[in-house]
XYZ file of C-alpha atoms in Angstrom:
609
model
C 0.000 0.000 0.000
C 2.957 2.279 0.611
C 3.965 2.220 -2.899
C 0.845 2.668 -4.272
C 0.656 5.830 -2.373
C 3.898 6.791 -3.780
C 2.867 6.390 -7.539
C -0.199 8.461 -6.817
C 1.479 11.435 -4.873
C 3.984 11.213 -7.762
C 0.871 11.157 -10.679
C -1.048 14.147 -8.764
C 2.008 15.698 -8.672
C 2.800 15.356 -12.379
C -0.320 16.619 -13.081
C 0.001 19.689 -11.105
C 3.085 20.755 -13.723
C 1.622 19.844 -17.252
C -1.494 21.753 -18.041
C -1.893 20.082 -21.132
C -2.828 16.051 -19.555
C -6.598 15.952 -18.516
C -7.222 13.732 -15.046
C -9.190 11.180 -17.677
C -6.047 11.417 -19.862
C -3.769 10.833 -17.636
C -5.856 7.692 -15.981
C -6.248 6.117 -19.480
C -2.901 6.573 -20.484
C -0.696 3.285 -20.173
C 3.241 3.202 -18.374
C 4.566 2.539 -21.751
C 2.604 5.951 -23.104
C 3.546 7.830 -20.238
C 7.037 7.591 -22.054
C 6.571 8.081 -25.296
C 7.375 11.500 -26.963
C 7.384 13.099 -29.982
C 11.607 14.334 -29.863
C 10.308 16.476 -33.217
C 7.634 18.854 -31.123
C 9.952 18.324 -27.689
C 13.053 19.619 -28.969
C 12.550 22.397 -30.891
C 12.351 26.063 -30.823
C 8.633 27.443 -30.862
C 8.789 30.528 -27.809
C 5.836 32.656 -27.048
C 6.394 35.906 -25.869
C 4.594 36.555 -22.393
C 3.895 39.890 -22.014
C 2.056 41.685 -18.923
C -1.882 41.631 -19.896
C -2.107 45.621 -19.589
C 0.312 46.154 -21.702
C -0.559 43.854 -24.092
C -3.962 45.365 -24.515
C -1.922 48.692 -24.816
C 0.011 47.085 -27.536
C -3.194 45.292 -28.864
C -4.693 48.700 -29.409
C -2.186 49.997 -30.750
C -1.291 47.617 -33.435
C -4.362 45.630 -33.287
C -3.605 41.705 -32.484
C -2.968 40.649 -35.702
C -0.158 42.719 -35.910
C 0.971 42.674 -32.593
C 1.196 38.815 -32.751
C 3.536 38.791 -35.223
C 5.780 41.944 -34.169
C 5.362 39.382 -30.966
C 6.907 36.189 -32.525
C 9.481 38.242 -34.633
C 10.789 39.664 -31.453
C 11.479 35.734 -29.834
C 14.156 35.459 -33.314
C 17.094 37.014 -34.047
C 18.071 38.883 -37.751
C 18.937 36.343 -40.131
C 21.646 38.572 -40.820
C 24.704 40.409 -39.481
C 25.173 43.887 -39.997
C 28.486 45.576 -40.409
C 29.952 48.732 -40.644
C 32.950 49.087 -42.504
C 35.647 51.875 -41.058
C 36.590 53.316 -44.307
C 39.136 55.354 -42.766
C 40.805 52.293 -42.398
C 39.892 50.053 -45.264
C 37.597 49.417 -47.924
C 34.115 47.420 -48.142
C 35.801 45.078 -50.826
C 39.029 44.223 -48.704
C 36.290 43.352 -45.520
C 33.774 41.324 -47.467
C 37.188 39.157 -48.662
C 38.408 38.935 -45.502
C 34.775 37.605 -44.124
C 34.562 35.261 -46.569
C 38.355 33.896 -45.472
C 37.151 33.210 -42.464
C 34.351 31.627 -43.633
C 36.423 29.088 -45.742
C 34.681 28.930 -48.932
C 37.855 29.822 -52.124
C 34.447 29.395 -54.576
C 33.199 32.850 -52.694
C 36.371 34.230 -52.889
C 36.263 33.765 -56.947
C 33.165 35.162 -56.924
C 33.677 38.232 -54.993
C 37.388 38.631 -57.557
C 35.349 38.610 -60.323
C 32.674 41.270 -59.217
C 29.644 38.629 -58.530
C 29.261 40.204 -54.797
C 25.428 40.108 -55.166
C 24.872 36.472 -55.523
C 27.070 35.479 -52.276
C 26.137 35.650 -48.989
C 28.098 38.336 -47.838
C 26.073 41.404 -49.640
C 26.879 44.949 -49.747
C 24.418 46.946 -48.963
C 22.038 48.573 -51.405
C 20.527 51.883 -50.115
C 22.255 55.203 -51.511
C 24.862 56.205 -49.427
C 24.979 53.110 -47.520
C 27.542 51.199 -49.153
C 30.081 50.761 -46.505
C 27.660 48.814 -44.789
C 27.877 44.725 -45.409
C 25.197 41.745 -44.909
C 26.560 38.965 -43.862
C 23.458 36.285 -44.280
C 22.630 33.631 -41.758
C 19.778 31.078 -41.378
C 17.419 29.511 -39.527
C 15.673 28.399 -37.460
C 17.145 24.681 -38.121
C 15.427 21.271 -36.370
C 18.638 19.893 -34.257
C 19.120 16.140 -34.350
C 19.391 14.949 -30.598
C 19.775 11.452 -31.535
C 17.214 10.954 -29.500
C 16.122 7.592 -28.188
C 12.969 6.795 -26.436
C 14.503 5.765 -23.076
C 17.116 7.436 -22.858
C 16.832 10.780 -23.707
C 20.171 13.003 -24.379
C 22.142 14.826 -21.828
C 21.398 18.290 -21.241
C 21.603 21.703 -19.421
C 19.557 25.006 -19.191
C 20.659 28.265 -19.730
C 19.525 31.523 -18.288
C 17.595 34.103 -20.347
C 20.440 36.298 -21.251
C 22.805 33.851 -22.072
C 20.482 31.949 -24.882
C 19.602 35.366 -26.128
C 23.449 36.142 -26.824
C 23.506 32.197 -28.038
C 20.934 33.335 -30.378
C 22.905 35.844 -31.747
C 26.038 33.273 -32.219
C 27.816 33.213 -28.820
C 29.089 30.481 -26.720
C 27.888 29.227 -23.412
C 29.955 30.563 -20.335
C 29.844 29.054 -17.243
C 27.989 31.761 -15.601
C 25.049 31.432 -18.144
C 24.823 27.665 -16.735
C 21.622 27.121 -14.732
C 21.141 23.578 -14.037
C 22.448 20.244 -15.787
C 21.429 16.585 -16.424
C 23.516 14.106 -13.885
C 27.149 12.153 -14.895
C 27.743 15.053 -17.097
C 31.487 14.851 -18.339
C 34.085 16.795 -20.381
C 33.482 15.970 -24.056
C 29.831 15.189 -23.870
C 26.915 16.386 -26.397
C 24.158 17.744 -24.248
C 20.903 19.350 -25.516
C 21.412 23.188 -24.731
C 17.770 24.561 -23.756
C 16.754 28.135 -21.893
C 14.759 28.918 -18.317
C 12.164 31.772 -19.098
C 10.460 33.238 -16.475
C 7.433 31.495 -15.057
C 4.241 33.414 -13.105
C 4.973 33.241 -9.027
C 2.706 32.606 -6.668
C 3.336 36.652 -5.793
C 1.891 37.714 -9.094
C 5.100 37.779 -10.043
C 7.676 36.365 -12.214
C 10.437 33.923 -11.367
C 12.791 31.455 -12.925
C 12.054 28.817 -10.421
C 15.459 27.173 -11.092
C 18.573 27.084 -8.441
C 21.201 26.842 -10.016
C 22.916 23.384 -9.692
C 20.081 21.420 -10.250
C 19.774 17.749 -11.192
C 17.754 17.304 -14.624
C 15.937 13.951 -14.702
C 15.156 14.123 -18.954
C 11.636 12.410 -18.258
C 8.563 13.976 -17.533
C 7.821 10.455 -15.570
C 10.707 7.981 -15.520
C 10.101 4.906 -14.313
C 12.536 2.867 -12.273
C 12.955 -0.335 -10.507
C 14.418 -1.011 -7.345
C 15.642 -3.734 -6.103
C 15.074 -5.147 -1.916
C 17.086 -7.865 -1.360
C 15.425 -9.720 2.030
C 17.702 -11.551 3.098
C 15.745 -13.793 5.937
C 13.779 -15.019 2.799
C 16.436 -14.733 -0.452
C 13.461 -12.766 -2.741
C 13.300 -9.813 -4.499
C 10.792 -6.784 -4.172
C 10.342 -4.408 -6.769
C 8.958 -1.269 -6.233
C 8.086 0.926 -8.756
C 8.690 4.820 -8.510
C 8.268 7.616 -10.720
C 10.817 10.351 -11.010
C 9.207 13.885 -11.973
C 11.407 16.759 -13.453
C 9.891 19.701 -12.715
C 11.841 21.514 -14.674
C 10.173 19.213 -18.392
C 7.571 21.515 -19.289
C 9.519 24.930 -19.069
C 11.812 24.101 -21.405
C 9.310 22.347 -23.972
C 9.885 24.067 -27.183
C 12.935 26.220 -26.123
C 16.095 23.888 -27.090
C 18.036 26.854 -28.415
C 20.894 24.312 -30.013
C 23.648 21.457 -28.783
C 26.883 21.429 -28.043
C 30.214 19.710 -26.877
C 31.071 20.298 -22.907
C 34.403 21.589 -22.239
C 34.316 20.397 -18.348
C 32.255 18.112 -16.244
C 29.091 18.965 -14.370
C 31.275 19.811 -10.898
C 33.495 22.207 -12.821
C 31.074 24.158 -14.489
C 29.355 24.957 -10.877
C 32.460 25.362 -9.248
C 34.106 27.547 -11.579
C 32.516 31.710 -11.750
C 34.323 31.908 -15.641
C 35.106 30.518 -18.507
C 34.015 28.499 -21.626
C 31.245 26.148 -20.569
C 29.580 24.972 -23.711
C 30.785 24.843 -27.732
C 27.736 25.160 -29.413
C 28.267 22.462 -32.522
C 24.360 23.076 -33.761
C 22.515 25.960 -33.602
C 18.953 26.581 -33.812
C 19.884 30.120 -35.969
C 23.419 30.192 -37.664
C 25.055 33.634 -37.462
C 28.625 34.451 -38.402
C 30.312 35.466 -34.691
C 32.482 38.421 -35.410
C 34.546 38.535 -31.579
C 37.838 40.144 -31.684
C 37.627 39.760 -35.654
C 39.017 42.902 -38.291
C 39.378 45.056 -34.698
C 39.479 48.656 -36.160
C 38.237 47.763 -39.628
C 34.624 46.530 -38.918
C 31.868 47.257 -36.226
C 28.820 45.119 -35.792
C 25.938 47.596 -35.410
C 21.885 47.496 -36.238
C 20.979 49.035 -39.717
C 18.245 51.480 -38.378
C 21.250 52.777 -35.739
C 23.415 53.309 -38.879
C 20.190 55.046 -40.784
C 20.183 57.146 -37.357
C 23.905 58.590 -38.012
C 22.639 59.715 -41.550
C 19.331 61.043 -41.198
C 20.947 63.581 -38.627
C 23.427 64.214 -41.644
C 27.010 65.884 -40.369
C 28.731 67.633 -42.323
C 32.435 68.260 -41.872
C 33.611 70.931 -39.401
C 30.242 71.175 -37.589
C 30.294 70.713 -33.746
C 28.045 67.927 -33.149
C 26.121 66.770 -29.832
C 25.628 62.846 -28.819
C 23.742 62.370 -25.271
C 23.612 59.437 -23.759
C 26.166 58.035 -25.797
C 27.522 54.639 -24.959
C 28.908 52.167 -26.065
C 29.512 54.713 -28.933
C 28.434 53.464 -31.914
C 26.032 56.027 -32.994
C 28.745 58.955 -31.358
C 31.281 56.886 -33.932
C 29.344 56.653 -36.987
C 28.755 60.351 -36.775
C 32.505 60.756 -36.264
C 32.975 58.664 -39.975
C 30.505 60.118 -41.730
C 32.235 63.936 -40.898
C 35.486 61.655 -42.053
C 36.767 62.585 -38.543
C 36.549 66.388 -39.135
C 34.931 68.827 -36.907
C 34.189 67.978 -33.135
C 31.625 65.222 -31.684
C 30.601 65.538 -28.333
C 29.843 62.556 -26.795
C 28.760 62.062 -22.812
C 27.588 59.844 -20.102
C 26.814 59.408 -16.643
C 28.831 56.647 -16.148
C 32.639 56.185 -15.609
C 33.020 52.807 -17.251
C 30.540 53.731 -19.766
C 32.584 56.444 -21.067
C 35.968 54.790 -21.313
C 34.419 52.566 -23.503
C 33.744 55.351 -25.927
C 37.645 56.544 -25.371
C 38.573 52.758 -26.107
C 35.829 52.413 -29.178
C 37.285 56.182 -30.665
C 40.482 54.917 -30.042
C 40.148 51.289 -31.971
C 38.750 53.091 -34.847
C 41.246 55.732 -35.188
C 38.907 58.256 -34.837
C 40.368 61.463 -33.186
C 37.151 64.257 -33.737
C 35.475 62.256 -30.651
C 35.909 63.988 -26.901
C 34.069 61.610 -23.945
C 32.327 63.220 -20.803
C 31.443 62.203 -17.873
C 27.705 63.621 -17.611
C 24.365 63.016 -16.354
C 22.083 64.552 -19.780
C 19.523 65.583 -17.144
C 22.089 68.064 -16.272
C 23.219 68.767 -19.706
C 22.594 72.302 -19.850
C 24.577 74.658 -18.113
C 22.700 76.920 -15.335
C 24.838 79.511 -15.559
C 27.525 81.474 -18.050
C 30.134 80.513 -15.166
C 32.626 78.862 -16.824
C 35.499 77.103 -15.328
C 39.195 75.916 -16.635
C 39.985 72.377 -15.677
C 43.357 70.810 -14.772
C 45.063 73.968 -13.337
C 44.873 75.289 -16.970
C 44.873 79.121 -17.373
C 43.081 81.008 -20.074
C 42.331 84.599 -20.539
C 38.509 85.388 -19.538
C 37.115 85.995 -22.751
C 38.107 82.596 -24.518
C 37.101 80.986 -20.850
C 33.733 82.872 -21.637
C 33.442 81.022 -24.959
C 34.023 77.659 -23.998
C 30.273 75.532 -23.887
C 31.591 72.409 -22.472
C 32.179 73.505 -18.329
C 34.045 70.715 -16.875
C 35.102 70.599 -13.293
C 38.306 71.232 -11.436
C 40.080 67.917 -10.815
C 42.526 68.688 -7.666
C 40.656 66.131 -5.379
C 41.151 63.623 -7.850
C 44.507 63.795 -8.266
C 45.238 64.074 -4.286
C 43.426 60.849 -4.112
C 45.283 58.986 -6.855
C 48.717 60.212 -4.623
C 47.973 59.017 -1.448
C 46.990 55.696 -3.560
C 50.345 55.900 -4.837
C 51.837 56.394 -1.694
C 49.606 53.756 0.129
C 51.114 51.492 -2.969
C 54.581 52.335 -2.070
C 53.781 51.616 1.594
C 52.731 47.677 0.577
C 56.261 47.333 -0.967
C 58.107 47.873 2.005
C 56.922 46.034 4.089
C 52.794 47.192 5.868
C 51.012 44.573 6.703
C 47.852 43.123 4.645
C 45.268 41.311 6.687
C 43.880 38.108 5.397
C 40.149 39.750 5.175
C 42.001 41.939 2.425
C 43.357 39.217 0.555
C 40.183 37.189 0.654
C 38.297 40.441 -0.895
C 41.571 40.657 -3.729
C 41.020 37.400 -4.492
C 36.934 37.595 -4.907
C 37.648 40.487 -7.053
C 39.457 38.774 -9.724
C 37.116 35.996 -9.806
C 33.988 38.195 -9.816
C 35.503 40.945 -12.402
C 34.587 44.186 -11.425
C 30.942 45.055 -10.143
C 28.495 47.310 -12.231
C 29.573 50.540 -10.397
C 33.494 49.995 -9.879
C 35.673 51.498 -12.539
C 37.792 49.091 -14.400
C 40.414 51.879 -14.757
C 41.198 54.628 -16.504
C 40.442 58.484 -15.965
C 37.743 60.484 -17.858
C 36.557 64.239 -17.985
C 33.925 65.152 -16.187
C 31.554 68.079 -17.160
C 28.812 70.013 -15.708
C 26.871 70.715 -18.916
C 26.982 73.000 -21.731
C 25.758 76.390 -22.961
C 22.559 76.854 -24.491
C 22.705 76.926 -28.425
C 25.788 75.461 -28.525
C 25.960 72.361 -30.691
C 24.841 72.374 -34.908
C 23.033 69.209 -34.093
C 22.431 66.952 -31.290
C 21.227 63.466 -31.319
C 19.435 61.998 -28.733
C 19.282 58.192 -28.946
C 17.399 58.062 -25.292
C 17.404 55.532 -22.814
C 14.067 53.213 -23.607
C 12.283 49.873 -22.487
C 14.369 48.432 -25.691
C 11.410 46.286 -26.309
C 12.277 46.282 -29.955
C 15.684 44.472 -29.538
C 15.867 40.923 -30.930
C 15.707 38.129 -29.529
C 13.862 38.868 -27.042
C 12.337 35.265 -24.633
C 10.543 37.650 -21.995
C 8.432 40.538 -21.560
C 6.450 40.450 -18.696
C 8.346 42.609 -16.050
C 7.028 45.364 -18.232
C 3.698 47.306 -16.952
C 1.833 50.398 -18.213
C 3.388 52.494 -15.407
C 6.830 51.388 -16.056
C 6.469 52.770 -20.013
C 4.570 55.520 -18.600
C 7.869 56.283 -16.642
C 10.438 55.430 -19.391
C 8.064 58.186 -21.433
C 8.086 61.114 -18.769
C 11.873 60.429 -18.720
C 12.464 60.709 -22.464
C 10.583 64.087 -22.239
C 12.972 65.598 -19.466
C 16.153 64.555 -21.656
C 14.603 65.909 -24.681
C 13.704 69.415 -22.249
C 17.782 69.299 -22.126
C 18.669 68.434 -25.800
C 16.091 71.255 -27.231
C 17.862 74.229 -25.473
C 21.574 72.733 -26.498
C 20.752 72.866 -30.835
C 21.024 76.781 -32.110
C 18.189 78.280 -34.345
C 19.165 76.411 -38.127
C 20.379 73.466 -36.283
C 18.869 69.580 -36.136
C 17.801 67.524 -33.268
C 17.166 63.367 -33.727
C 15.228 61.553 -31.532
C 15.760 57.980 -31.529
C 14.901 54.875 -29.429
C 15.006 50.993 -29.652
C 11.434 49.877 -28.918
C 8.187 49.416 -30.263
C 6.266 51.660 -27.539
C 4.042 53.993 -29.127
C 4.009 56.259 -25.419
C 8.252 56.543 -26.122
C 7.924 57.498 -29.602
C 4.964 59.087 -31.607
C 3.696 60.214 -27.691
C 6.824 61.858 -27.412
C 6.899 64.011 -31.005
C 3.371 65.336 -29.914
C 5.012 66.555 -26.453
C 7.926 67.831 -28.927
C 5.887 69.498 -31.527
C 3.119 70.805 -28.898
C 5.438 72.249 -26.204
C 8.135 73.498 -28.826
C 6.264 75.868 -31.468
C 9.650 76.339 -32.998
C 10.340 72.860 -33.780
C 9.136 71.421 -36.978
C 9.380 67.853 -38.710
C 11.534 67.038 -41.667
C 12.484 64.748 -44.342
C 14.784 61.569 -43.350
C 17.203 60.375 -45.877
C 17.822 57.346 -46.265
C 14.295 56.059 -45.729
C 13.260 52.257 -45.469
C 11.066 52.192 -42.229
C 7.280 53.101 -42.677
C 5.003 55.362 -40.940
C 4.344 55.919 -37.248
C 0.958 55.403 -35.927
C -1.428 57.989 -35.804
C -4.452 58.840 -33.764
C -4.554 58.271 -30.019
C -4.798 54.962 -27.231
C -7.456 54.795 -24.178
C -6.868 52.341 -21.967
C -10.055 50.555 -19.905
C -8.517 52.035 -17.181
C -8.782 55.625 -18.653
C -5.352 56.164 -19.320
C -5.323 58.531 -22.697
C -2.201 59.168 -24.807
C -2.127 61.262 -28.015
C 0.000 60.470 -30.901
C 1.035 61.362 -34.177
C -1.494 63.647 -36.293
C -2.682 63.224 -40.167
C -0.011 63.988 -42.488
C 2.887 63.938 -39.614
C 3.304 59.785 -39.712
C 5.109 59.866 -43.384
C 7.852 62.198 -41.365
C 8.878 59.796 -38.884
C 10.765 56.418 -39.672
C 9.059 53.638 -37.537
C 11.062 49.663 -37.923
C 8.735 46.528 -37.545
C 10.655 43.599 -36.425
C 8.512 42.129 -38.515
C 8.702 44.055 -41.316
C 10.647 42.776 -44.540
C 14.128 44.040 -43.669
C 14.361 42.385 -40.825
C 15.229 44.651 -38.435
C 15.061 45.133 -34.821
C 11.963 47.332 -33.340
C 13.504 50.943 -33.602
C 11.936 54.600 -34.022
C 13.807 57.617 -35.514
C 11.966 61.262 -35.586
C 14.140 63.975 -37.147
C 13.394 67.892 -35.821
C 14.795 71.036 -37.600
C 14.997 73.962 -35.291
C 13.819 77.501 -35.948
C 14.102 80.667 -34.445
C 13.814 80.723 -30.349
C 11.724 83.393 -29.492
């Protein structure tokens, strides 16, 4: 009777994970069904997009659901394509696309491209007028993986988190970090089925993963085992019959993002914090992976953020405006397209954030670019008081000219002594406690956290002077619900976009007083929210009476959305009005070029009464 009990608590709680198994189902169904499966439908790649039920009825209305289901599904998928810009200071879009196709083995290609063929290969330049330093390297999918899969025994395999497949998806590997959990007996050299853990709903309302990382993945949904009581008083055997649930079967149904080769066993990869942890062999989508490849000569960026650079259109000697810079690719682009002549501003609020711009400038040979530290909520200046940094001195009137007020440095650099002499202290001889060296030690392993500065010193400023710049872009910060792929979308409310929105309109407060009468502003963002795009131009065009919209060159998005959205819980938003939709660019990830979900609005400025 005890095992009986046992097989029931272990059916009821089967049932409790898989919504799709009826109670009469599941009492009809036979042992020997229990373990069959279809490996075709189970180990695949077929994600749905969860997205918070507000919002999606905000999105519903916007789009309408026909729509917004497939911007939806488009958004779970990356671009079957890489997109590269080529740093024609440096080389040539020829000498690159022969290069890419070197590393991509094929000699046929390489005849091709020699005798002028390029549009028939794989690697493509691009097309669009005045785009074509900008290459297409194709890839392809989504591919059905063979598991060799085998009925009872199904193959080894691990689960990712979120992040990691989405990089994955794009063609990375599988660090250690990424690792969530991992089938048993797992050792160096083995094939394992790579799948990813998406949020589930929490019994909070929330969202969780509802996976410690470490677990033990069973393969089955029910695995049945034998074992074996040997009593010795009477020589026989008992069998008892148990079933083995993984809980973790029906989360990753339809979410095998690929397989790969293990390059340590199960106890190194959770007992190591770094290093290689998978080599994807088969992917699910097959993109080119351009790491540490052509450094100086190439940068991996989205078309529409290339578009961006041109449609705010910098011409040489101009002194040009990028907030909210980093990483730099937009402040960079600008940079090429002025072929490095003339002066692009570029800042951010954080330290780390702006040495990568330095190091970005710097890899590209690109001198025009100066980095600042700066919030952009602060961008403009409050005063005419302008200061000399460094210790420098300048006569008054060409101190009164200066826009970009950056601050006095002297604490800094009594800080960096004492360092210096704390340094020179260690060497002869002071003492280090073992607490210290514990915390060196975690440091190296961990890398540095998200607020420590890997090194390196960077200008601060305290803003700028009103009508100072030719043309500023602002590429704001967003919800970045348009980047692909993208496996979740629930954390995401109404209030949240609501807040991203009422943001954007502060920065854009900032950028509007920084562009002199003549000058441009662009307004750019990475997601498909209607309240941080077309809501924004009305704020723009309604608050601003001296702002108008213009022509974007080149143009390949469509129109934004006009009209308004009311919500049934009377929130009202206003967008874009008839004849104002055809002056916006507006990317579905849907749409045929295959883009991520981006937004560009382009603003010429007139007189400032």
């Amino acid at each position: 009777m005890k095992g009986v009990r046992v097989l029931l608590r272990a059916i009821n709680r089967n049932r409790s994970f898989s919504s799709r198994t009826t109670p009469s189902q599941s009492q009809s169904q036979s042992q020997s069904q229990i373990l069959l499966m279809d490996s075709s439908e189970r180990y695949c790649y077929n994600p749905t997009l969860r997205w918070n039920p507000q919002v999606e009825e905000y999105f519903t209305n916007a789009y309408g659901a026909e729509v917004f289901s497939r911007i939806s599904k488009a958004l779970t998928r990356p671009s079957c394509y890489s997109c590269i810009r080529v740093n024609t200071l440096n080389t040539t879009t020829e000498a690159v696309i022969e290069k890419i196709l070197e590393i991509q083995c094929d000699k046929r290609l390489q005849d091709t491209v020699k005798n002028g063929d390029i549009e028939s290969l794989s690697v493509l330049k691009c097309q669009i007028p005045g785009l074509d330093y900008v290459v297409f390297v194709k890839g392809s999918g989504p591919h059905d993986i063979q598991y060799d899969y085998q009925q009872d025994r199904p193959p080894k395999e691990i689960i990712v988190s979120r992040k990691c497949a989405e990089a994955v998806l794009r063609g990375a590997q599988v660090y250690v970090p990424g690792i969530l959990a991992c089938s048993a007996h797992v050792e160096k050299g083995d094939l394992v089925a790579v799948s990813v853990g998406v949020e589930q709903p929490s019994r909070d309302n929330g969202w969780a993963i509802g996976i410690t990382r470490g677990i033990v993945l069973q393969g089955l949904k029910t695995g049945l085992f034998l074992l074996i009581q040997l009593t010795y008083s009477y020589f026989s055997i008992n069998k008892i019959i148990t079933i083995v649930v993984d809980p973790q079967y029906l989360e990753r149904d339809g979410l095998y993002i690929g397989q790969g080769t293990t390059t340590m066993s199960r106890a190194g990869i959770f007992r190591g914090l770094s290093g290689l942890g998978v080599d994807m062999t088969e992917r699910v989508f097959r993109l080119t992976s351009f790491n540490d490849v052509m450094k100086g000569d190439i940068f991996l960026q989205n078309l529409p953020s290339i578009i961006t650079a041109h449609v705010l259109d910098p011409q040489e000697g101009e002194r040009i405006l990028d907030m909210c810079a980093a990483p730099g690719g937009k402040t960079t682009a600008i940079a090429s397209l002025m072929k490095d002549k003339g002066e692009v501003i570029a800042v951010d609020r954080s330290h780390n954030k702006v040495l990568e711009i330095h190091n970005l400038a710097a890899e590209l040979g690109l001198t025009s670019i100066k980095a600042y530290k700066l919030d952009a909520l602060k961008a403009v200046c409050e005063n005419n008081l302008v200061t000399q940094s460094c210790g420098q001195s300048q006569a008054s009137e060409e101190a009164e000219s200066m826009s970009c007020v950056t601050k006095d440095l002297p604490i800094l650099e009594k800080v960096n002594n004492n360092n210096n002499r704390e340094d020179e202290g260690m060497k002869v001889g002071c003492y280090k406690s073992k607490a210290e060296e514990r915390k060196e030690r975690r440091r190296m392993k961990n890398g540095p956290g998200r607020n420590q500065s890997t090194g390196g010193r960077v200008d601060k400023c305290e803003g700028f002077l009103s009508n100072s710049f030719d043309r500023v872009l602002l590429d704001a910060p967003c919800s970045a619900l348009g980047l692909r792929p993208r496996l979740f979308a629930g954390e995401d409310t109404v209030e949240s976009l609501r807040r991203h929105g009422k943001y954007q309109k502060r920065l854009f407060d900032q950028a509007v007083q920084l562009v002199r009468p003549g000058g441009v502003l662009v307004y750019s963002t990475c997601t498909i929210n209607p309240g941080e795009n077309e809501a924004l131009v009305r704020y723009a065009l309604d608050t601003y009476k001296f702002l108008s919209l213009a022509q974007q060159d080149p143009r390949i998005g469509g129109p934004g959305l006009v009209g308004h959205c009311e919500l049934s819980n009377g929130y009202f938003e206003e967008w874009l009005r008839a004849g104002e939709e055809d002056l916006v660019q507006r990317f579905d990830p849907s749409g045929p070029h295959d883009t991520i979900g981006f937004f560009i609005a382009k603003f010429t400025v007139g007189p400032k009464d």
